[in-house]
PDB file of C-alpha atoms in Angstrom:
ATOM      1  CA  UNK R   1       0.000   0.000   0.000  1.00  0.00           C
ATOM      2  CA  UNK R   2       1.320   3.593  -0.235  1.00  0.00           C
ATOM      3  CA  UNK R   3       0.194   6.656   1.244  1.00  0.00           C
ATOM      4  CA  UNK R   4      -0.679   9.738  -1.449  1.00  0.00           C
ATOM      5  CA  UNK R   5      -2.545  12.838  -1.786  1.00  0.00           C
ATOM      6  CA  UNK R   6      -4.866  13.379  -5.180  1.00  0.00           C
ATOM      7  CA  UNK R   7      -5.583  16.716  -6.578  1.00  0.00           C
ATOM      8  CA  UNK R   8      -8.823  17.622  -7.686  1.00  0.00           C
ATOM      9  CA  UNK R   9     -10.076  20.281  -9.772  1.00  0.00           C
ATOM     10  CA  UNK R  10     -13.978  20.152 -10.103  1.00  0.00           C
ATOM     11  CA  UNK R  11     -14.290  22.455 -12.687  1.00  0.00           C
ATOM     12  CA  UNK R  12     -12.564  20.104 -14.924  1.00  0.00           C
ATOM     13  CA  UNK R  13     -12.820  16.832 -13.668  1.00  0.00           C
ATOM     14  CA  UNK R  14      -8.718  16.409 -13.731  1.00  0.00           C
ATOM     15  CA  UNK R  15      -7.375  14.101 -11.167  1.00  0.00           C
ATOM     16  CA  UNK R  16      -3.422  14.313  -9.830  1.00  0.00           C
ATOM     17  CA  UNK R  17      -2.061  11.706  -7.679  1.00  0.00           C
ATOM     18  CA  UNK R  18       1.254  12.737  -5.431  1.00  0.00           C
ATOM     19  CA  UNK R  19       2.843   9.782  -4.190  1.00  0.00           C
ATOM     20  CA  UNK R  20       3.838  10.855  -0.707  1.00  0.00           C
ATOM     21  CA  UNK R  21       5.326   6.930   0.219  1.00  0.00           C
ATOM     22  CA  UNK R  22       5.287   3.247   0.317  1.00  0.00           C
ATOM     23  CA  UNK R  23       3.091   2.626   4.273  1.00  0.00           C
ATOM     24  CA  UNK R  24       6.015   1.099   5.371  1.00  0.00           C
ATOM     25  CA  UNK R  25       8.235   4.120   4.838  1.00  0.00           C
ATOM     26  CA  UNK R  26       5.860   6.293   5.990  1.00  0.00           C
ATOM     27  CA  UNK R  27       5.343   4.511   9.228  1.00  0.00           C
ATOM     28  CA  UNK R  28       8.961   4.081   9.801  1.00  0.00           C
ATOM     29  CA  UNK R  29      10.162   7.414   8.665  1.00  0.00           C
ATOM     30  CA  UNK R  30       7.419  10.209   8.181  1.00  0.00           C
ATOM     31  CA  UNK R  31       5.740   8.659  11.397  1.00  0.00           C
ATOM     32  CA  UNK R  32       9.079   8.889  13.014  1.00  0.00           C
ATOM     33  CA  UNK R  33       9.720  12.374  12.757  1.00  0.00           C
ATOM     34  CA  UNK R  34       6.139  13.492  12.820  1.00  0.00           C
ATOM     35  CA  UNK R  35       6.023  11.699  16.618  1.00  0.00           C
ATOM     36  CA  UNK R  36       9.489  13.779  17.659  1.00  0.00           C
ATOM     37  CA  UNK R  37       8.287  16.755  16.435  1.00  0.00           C
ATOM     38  CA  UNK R  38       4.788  16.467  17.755  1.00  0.00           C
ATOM     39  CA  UNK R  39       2.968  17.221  14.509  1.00  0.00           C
ATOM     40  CA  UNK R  40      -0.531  17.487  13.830  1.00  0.00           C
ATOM     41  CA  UNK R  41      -1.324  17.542  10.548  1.00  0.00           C
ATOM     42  CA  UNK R  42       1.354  15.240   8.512  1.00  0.00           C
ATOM     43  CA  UNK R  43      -0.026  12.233  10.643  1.00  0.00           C
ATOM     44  CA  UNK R  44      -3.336  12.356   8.762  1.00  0.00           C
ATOM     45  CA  UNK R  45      -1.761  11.716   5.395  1.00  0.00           C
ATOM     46  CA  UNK R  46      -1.866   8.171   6.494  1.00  0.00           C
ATOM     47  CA  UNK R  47      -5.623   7.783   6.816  1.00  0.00           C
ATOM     48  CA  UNK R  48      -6.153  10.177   4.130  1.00  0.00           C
ATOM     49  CA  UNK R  49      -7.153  13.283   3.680  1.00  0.00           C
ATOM     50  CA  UNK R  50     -10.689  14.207   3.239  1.00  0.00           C
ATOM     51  CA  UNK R  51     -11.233  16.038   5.994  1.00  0.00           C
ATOM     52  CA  UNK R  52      -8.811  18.708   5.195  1.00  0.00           C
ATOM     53  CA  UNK R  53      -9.756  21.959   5.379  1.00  0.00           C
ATOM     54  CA  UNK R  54      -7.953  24.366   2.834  1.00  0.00           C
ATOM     55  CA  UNK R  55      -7.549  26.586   6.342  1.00  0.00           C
ATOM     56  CA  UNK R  56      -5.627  23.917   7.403  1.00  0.00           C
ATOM     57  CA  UNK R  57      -2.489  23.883   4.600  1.00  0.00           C
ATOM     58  CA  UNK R  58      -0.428  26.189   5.936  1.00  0.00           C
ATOM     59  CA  UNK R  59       0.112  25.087   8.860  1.00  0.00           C
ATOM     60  CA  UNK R  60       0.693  21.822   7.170  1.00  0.00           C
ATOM     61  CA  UNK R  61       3.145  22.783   4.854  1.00  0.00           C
ATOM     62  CA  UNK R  62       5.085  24.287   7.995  1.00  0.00           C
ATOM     63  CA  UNK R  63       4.897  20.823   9.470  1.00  0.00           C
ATOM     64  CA  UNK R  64       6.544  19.476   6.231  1.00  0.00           C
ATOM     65  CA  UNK R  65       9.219  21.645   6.137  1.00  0.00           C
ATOM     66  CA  UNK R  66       9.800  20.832   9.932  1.00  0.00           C
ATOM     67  CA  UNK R  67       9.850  17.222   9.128  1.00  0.00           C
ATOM     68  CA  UNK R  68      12.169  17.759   5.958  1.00  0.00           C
ATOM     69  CA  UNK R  69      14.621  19.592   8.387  1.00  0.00           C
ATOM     70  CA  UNK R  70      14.179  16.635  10.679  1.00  0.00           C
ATOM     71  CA  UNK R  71      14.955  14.035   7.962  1.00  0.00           C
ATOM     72  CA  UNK R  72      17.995  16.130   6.972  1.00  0.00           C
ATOM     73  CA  UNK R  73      19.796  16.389  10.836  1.00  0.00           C
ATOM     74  CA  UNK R  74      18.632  12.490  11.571  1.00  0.00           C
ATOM     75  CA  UNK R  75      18.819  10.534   8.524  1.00  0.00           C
ATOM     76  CA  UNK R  76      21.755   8.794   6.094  1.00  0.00           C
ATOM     77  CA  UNK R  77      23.091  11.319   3.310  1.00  0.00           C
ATOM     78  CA  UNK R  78      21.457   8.660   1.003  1.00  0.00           C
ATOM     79  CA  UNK R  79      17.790   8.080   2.910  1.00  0.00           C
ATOM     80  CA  UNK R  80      17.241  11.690   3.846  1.00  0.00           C
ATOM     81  CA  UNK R  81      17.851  12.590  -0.509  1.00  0.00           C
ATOM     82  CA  UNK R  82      15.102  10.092  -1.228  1.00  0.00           C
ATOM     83  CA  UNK R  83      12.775  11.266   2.093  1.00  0.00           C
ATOM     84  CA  UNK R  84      13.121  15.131   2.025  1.00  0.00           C
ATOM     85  CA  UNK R  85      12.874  15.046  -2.180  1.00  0.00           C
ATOM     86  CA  UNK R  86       9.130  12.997  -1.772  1.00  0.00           C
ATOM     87  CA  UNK R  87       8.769  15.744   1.283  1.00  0.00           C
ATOM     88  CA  UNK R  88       9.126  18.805  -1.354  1.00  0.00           C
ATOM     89  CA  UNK R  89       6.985  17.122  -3.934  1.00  0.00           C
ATOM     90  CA  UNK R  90       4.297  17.268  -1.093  1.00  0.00           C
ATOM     91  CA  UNK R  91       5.253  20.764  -0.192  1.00  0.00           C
ATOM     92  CA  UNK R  92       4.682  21.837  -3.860  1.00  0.00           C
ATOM     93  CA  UNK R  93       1.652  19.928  -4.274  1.00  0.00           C
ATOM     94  CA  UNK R  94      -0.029  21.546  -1.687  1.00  0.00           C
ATOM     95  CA  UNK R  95       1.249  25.186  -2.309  1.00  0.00           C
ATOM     96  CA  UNK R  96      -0.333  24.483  -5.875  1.00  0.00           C
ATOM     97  CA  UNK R  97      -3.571  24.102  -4.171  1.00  0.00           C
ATOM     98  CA  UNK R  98      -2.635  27.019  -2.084  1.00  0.00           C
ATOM     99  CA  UNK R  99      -2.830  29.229  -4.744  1.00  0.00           C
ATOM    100  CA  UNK R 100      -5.102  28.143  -6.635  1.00  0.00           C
ATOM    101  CA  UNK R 101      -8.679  27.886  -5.427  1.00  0.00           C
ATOM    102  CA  UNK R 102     -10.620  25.848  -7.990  1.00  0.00           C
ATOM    103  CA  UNK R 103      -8.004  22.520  -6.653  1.00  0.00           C
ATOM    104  CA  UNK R 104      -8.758  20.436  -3.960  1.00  0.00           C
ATOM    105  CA  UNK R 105      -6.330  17.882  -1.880  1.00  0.00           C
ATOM    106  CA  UNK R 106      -7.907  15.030  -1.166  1.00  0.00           C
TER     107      UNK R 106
END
C-alpha cells in the first residue's frame, strides 16, 4: 500500500495523484519524525485526507518543512535525498492548491 494525496479540480474533472510513500516508509520514517516533532497535521496523510480543510495547509506545509529539516539532521546522506525530495513534492503539491482555489487535496 502507499500513502498519497490526489488533486482535484472540479471544474474540470482532472485528477493528480502525489505519491507521498510506500506505508512502510511512511510509518517508519514520516511517522518517526512526525512523533518527535509532535505534529498534527502530517499524521493524517496516512488515513487520508478528506477532511482537510484548505484553512488547514499552511500550517501543514510548515509541518513538512519541519519534518524535511528533521529528515535532513537524523537521517543517512542517502535516505534523507530520497525522504526530504518525496517531502518537497508534497510541499509543492499543496502550495499548488494554495494558490489556486478551484483545486482540492484530497
Amino acid at each position: 500500500m502507499a500513502v498519497e494525496l490526489l488533486i482535484r479540480n472540479p471544474e474540470t474533472n482532472a485528477l493528480k495523484l502525489v505519491p507521498v510513500a510506500t506505508s512502510e516508509v511512511f510509518r517508519n520514517y514520516w511517522m518517526k519524525g512526525c512523533s518527535e516533532l509532535k505534529l498534527r497535521y502530517v499524521p493524517r496523510f496516512e488515513d487520508g485526507l478528506d477532511d482537510f480543510a484548505r484553512s488547514e495547509l499552511s500550517a501543514a506545509i510548515q509541518e513538512l518543512r519541519d519534518l524535511r529539516l528533521w529528515f535532513q539532521g537524523t537521517q543517512s546522506p542517502q535516505d534523507a535525498r530520497g525522504l526530504v525530495g518525496r517531502v518537497d513534492t508534497v510541499i509543492a503539491a499543496f502550495e499548488r492548491v494554495l494558490n489556486d482555489p478551484k483545486l482540492s487535496i484530497g
